[in-house]
Amino acid sequence: MFDQLKKLFIQEVSELLAKAEKDLLLLENDKTNIEVLQDISRTMHTIKGSAGIYNLKNTILISHNFENLFVKIMEGEISATNEIISLALDAKDILLRLIEADTESEIPSNEIETLMNAIDKIKENNNKSNKNNNYTNNLSSFYILFEPNKDIKERGIKIDTILSDFNEFEFKIVEKLTNQDRRLKNKHENFYEIIVASEYLIDELNAIFLFVPEEFSIKKICSFNIFESPDFNDFYINAVKIIPDLNQHFDLILNFSKAIENQHINIKEADKTTEKEELLIGADEIILNVKKEIKNLQYIKVPADKLDELLNQVSELIISNSQLSESTQTKNIEKIKFLSEKISKITNSIKENTLNLRLVPIKNTLPHLRRVIRDLSIKLNKEVTFIEDGVETQVDKTIIDSLYSPLLHVIRNAIDHGIEEPEIRKEKGKNPKGIIRFIAYHSNAKVIVQIQDDGKGIDPEMVRNVAIKKGFINKTDKLTRKEIYELLFLHGFTTTDSITDVSGRGVGMDAIKKVIQDLRGDIEIDSEVELGTSVTIKLPLTLSIIEALHVASNSMHFLIPVTNIEKCVKIKHSELNFYSGTRIIIDGELIPYINIKELFKIKGARKDEENLVIVNQGRQKVGLIFSDIFGEYQAVIKNMGSIFNELDFFIGASILGNGSIAYIIDSYKLLKRIKSKK
Amino acid sequence: MLNKSTYLFFKLFGELFAINVKSIVETMEMIPLTPVPETPDFLKGVTIFRGDILAVIDLRLKFKLKEAPKDAAKYIIVTKYLSNDKLQNLGIIVDKIVDVKDLSELDINDFPEIGSRYNIEFINGIVKLDTEISIILNIDKILNSVEADVIKQSTEDFKTLTDNKLQNDDKE
């Protein structure tokens, strides 16, 4: 139960944080936009409230302080600077880690302190320039908990009289709290939390409670006036008071005081650490952080009308179904025919709608990409404009989730290796600000995502030379442009070797290609020297339905994804007997083949004429022999369960129209597996 | 009070066995199965169960007993187990479903290790009924061992296959 709530909480807050991040990036370009400022402070406020429920002290502390900061900016007291925005972005990252961690203590407290120091410094600087602080240093702050017993009145002691002693203090909070349960423990239902700053020592404060020595406690918070921080009152009311567990109040206040203290002592030191830490975070870490964020988005928001429509269709189906069973009793054939057609229509539209539920616009990926581009371009000292096109294009949720990491790496390559430094761009006569363009659209039941940059491009000759040097191709090989850029995806052919001297970072293009292939998609590179590079990713619309060719080997049925099929040929047995029965010549090409009947030891008579399905994996072609070909089939992919995990040459299984089961062949894995076992 | 659990009793090769009902989803009469290539013999095939693919094993073969005659009446017990924290279903073929009874922990005795023709790991204990004795099976152990067997089998099959069939590739 709690886990479920916590998940929802994480989901909610990560959405809020993503929104805040977007707003902050907006603010960077429009620093006085009141609406955006309002949004940010409101978001922080909501996070603070939610965190209160879970008693996440540090989350409360950070969100509270940033809410305050942005309120001040809104009121014109402080002006928004890039420094503040960067700080807020850091805060956002830390907040995300805080809420995702099992306990807050997983996040090193020095990171939080650094952050708090930095924010206090901003406020401090502002205070200094605007007005004089009116606090005195010889005050100390105390935390008092006064819990009178139930019989306090009978003993002739007035609570009010005791509390009135605090009237003389200039800096104080006297908060009356009530809890009826206390009566059970022989305590008065009212009790008091008092925070004062005074010149007195603890002993002198003790004197106030002279007649109730057993019913109060005093703890020293710090040796200065905690009320010097104009935020303390707010902090108390919004962050401390809402936590039901009294034991934690003092700790919270103590933390707050420490933050102020550090601000006095360590301003310079804190400055240094922030700088150093910032340098330590390399480009890869930025990507890593973003990736971590993405992992947790496992809910889909569905518009209510989509669900309503689905519900309507289901009720229609139920009605038709009961009509059908009625008709079967009366044996009204015409009616049955009509109804079965109607039911199949409804089922189809339910299928479509259900699949649609999983579709989300691709723009959901963009906030993270924008952030990476911003952070990376600052880090690598490049100027980049990000242009987005077709962001409403709908893609399956699973695909979007797995698409992040390839996109991030492609974009990183574009900034790191593609876009030149501003000075160099000027020399070349280009606009010093480089352009990275993100384009998404649907084409032919596929989703196309393109990342284009206007950088220096990839020289095909250079790629060719590296490939020859590394032994991937021979000097005499004639390759088309397309084939040359294909080489970039080979394992061991890292962009590092071929494009720049920057070394030892990141994942090669082969890894990206693997991710895309696992999604049953494809990736291509095209480039013009000095004009830029374009990476095109093609993906299926959804992962749960596949367009496949229905084939069979005797009684066993299979489906082969049509994207892998090059051609189908009828073939006589007599033609298969060359080259020890492992090769066949088709269109002048020598192609290895496997008879599925032998491979899977399927029983049944051998036919005279069989079907050869030629599947295509990159540059390699392989023939698979089946006894029958039935035609194309839209297969819904069913997972076969963990027991068949090892049979990875089956993507899954599907239920055919007649209710029997067919296995969906992953020809790539099938070939890989046969080869690896040699 | 003592803990009581409900057990499902079934016959296999004339002997009485029992499984705790907490790992049972459903029982049904035998239905035609689709064989799966590259899997051990005892994995008889797959079928569709509640819209999903269900693998079905023959418990006789898993226990290395003689397979039942083709026309014999058979039943499938659909069981559930945890594999990598995910709930999985697996059907097991038995000869006959007999009864459902409550047993207390005291009724269950240790299984004598000596002279057993069954793998002792798969057995939780033995229980004396009015006229018969019944073996209580540790269904989780059995199901997890099935999973391991399937993995082993498919790996080996490919080895032999590639040895015979595609060694010519190397020569080129």
Short mmCIF file of C-alpha atoms in Angstrom, two decimals, chain A residues 315-470:
data_model
loop_
_atom_site.label_atom_id
_atom_site.label_comp_id
_atom_site.label_asym_id
_atom_site.label_seq_id
_atom_site.Cartn_x
_atom_site.Cartn_y
_atom_site.Cartn_z
CA SER A 315 -20.43 -2.26 -23.43
CA GLU A 316 -21.44 -2.51 -27.07
CA LEU A 317 -19.49 -5.73 -27.29
CA ILE A 318 -21.22 -7.16 -24.25
CA ILE A 319 -24.66 -6.30 -25.66
CA SER A 320 -23.85 -7.86 -29.03
CA ASN A 321 -22.50 -10.91 -27.30
CA SER A 322 -25.67 -11.52 -25.32
CA GLN A 323 -27.69 -10.96 -28.50
CA LEU A 324 -25.53 -13.55 -30.17
CA SER A 325 -26.10 -16.20 -27.54
CA GLU A 326 -29.83 -15.49 -27.77
CA SER A 327 -29.70 -15.94 -31.55
CA THR A 328 -27.84 -19.22 -31.29
CA GLN A 329 -30.70 -20.59 -29.21
CA THR A 330 -33.30 -19.58 -31.80
CA LYS A 331 -30.91 -20.74 -34.54
CA ASN A 332 -31.45 -17.58 -36.56
CA ILE A 333 -28.52 -17.93 -38.97
CA GLU A 334 -28.92 -14.53 -40.62
CA LYS A 335 -28.93 -12.80 -37.26
CA ILE A 336 -25.92 -14.77 -36.11
CA LYS A 337 -23.99 -13.80 -39.23
CA PHE A 338 -24.88 -10.16 -38.77
CA LEU A 339 -23.89 -10.22 -35.11
CA SER A 340 -20.61 -11.99 -35.65
CA GLU A 341 -19.65 -9.38 -38.21
CA LYS A 342 -20.63 -6.65 -35.80
CA ILE A 343 -18.60 -8.23 -33.02
CA SER A 344 -15.52 -8.53 -35.18
CA LYS A 345 -15.87 -4.86 -36.09
CA ILE A 346 -16.12 -3.84 -32.46
CA THR A 347 -13.22 -6.07 -31.48
CA ASN A 348 -11.10 -4.46 -34.14
CA SER A 349 -11.82 -0.96 -32.99
CA ILE A 350 -11.22 -1.98 -29.38
CA LYS A 351 -7.85 -3.33 -30.45
CA GLU A 352 -7.00 -0.06 -32.19
CA ASN A 353 -8.10 2.02 -29.25
CA THR A 354 -6.28 -0.08 -26.71
CA LEU A 355 -3.07 0.24 -28.68
CA ASN A 356 -3.67 3.95 -28.92
CA LEU A 357 -3.71 4.18 -25.15
CA ARG A 358 -0.04 3.31 -25.16
CA LEU A 359 0.80 6.05 -27.61
CA VAL A 360 2.23 9.25 -26.19
CA PRO A 361 3.55 12.30 -28.02
CA ILE A 362 7.28 12.24 -28.61
CA LYS A 363 7.59 15.71 -27.08
CA ASN A 364 7.74 13.96 -23.69
CA THR A 365 11.38 13.19 -24.46
CA LEU A 366 12.22 16.78 -25.24
CA PRO A 367 12.59 18.40 -21.82
CA HIS A 368 15.44 16.03 -21.06
CA LEU A 369 17.04 16.56 -24.43
CA ARG A 370 16.81 20.34 -24.07
CA ARG A 371 18.49 20.10 -20.73
CA VAL A 372 21.29 17.92 -22.05
CA ILE A 373 21.86 20.29 -24.95
CA ARG A 374 21.98 23.27 -22.64
CA ASP A 375 24.35 21.66 -20.15
CA LEU A 376 26.58 20.12 -22.79
CA SER A 377 26.92 23.22 -24.90
CA ILE A 378 27.93 25.22 -21.84
CA LYS A 379 30.40 22.53 -20.83
CA LEU A 380 31.90 22.15 -24.28
CA ASN A 381 31.88 25.87 -24.91
CA LYS A 382 29.65 25.72 -27.97
CA GLU A 383 26.58 27.69 -28.89
CA VAL A 384 23.58 25.69 -29.96
CA THR A 385 20.04 26.46 -31.00
CA PHE A 386 17.64 23.56 -30.64
CA ILE A 387 14.82 23.42 -33.16
CA GLU A 388 11.94 20.98 -32.72
CA ASP A 389 9.60 19.78 -35.39
CA GLY A 390 6.71 17.34 -35.27
CA VAL A 391 6.81 17.00 -31.51
CA GLU A 392 3.19 15.86 -31.33
CA THR A 393 4.04 12.66 -33.23
CA GLN A 394 2.64 9.73 -31.26
CA VAL A 395 4.88 6.83 -30.31
CA ASP A 396 4.45 3.77 -28.12
CA LYS A 397 5.42 4.42 -24.51
CA THR A 398 7.90 1.53 -24.40
CA ILE A 399 9.63 2.82 -27.49
CA ILE A 400 9.90 6.33 -26.12
CA ASP A 401 11.45 5.01 -22.93
CA SER A 402 14.10 3.07 -24.79
CA LEU A 403 14.65 5.86 -27.27
CA TYR A 404 16.09 8.27 -24.71
CA SER A 405 19.49 6.79 -24.49
CA PRO A 406 20.16 6.56 -28.26
CA LEU A 407 18.85 10.08 -28.73
CA LEU A 408 21.01 11.41 -25.93
CA HIS A 409 24.11 9.87 -27.42
CA VAL A 410 23.34 11.04 -30.92
CA ILE A 411 22.83 14.55 -29.61
CA ARG A 412 25.97 14.39 -27.57
CA ASN A 413 27.93 13.34 -30.61
CA ALA A 414 26.37 16.19 -32.57
CA ILE A 415 27.45 18.78 -30.01
CA ASP A 416 30.80 17.22 -29.21
CA HIS A 417 31.94 16.19 -32.69
CA GLY A 418 29.60 17.96 -35.07
CA ILE A 419 29.08 21.57 -34.06
CA GLU A 420 32.29 23.60 -34.14
CA GLU A 421 33.41 26.21 -31.63
CA PRO A 422 31.84 29.66 -32.26
CA GLU A 423 35.14 31.19 -33.44
CA ILE A 424 35.77 28.44 -35.94
CA ARG A 425 32.22 28.73 -37.21
CA LYS A 426 32.74 32.45 -37.74
CA GLU A 427 35.89 31.79 -39.72
CA LYS A 428 34.00 29.35 -41.88
CA GLY A 429 31.36 31.96 -42.53
CA LYS A 430 28.73 30.08 -40.56
CA ASN A 431 26.47 31.53 -37.90
CA PRO A 432 28.44 31.18 -34.63
CA LYS A 433 25.37 29.55 -33.12
CA GLY A 434 25.05 25.99 -34.37
CA ILE A 435 21.71 24.38 -35.04
CA ILE A 436 20.51 21.00 -33.83
CA ARG A 437 17.22 20.05 -35.34
CA PHE A 438 14.90 17.41 -33.95
CA ILE A 439 12.34 16.15 -36.46
CA ALA A 440 9.71 13.48 -35.93
CA TYR A 441 7.01 12.23 -38.27
CA HIS A 442 5.01 9.18 -39.28
CA SER A 443 5.72 7.51 -42.56
CA ASN A 444 4.45 4.17 -43.82
CA ALA A 445 3.43 2.81 -40.40
CA LYS A 446 6.78 3.83 -39.01
CA VAL A 447 7.96 6.63 -36.80
CA ILE A 448 10.89 8.54 -38.18
CA VAL A 449 13.05 10.55 -35.82
CA GLN A 450 15.85 12.65 -37.23
CA ILE A 451 18.59 14.55 -35.47
CA GLN A 452 20.35 16.99 -37.77
CA ASP A 453 23.20 19.34 -37.05
CA ASP A 454 24.87 21.95 -39.21
CA GLY A 455 28.36 21.12 -38.01
CA LYS A 456 31.45 20.04 -39.84
CA GLY A 457 30.04 16.72 -41.09
CA ILE A 458 31.74 13.37 -41.47
CA ASP A 459 34.17 12.89 -44.31
CA PRO A 460 33.43 9.56 -46.05
CA GLU A 461 37.05 9.29 -47.23
CA MET A 462 38.25 9.51 -43.66
CA VAL A 463 35.82 6.83 -42.54
CA ARG A 464 36.97 4.66 -45.41
CA ASN A 465 40.62 5.10 -44.48
CA VAL A 466 40.03 4.22 -40.85
CA ALA A 467 38.03 1.18 -41.89
CA ILE A 468 40.85 0.01 -44.11
CA LYS A 469 43.39 0.63 -41.38
CA LYS A 470 41.31 -1.33 -38.90
#
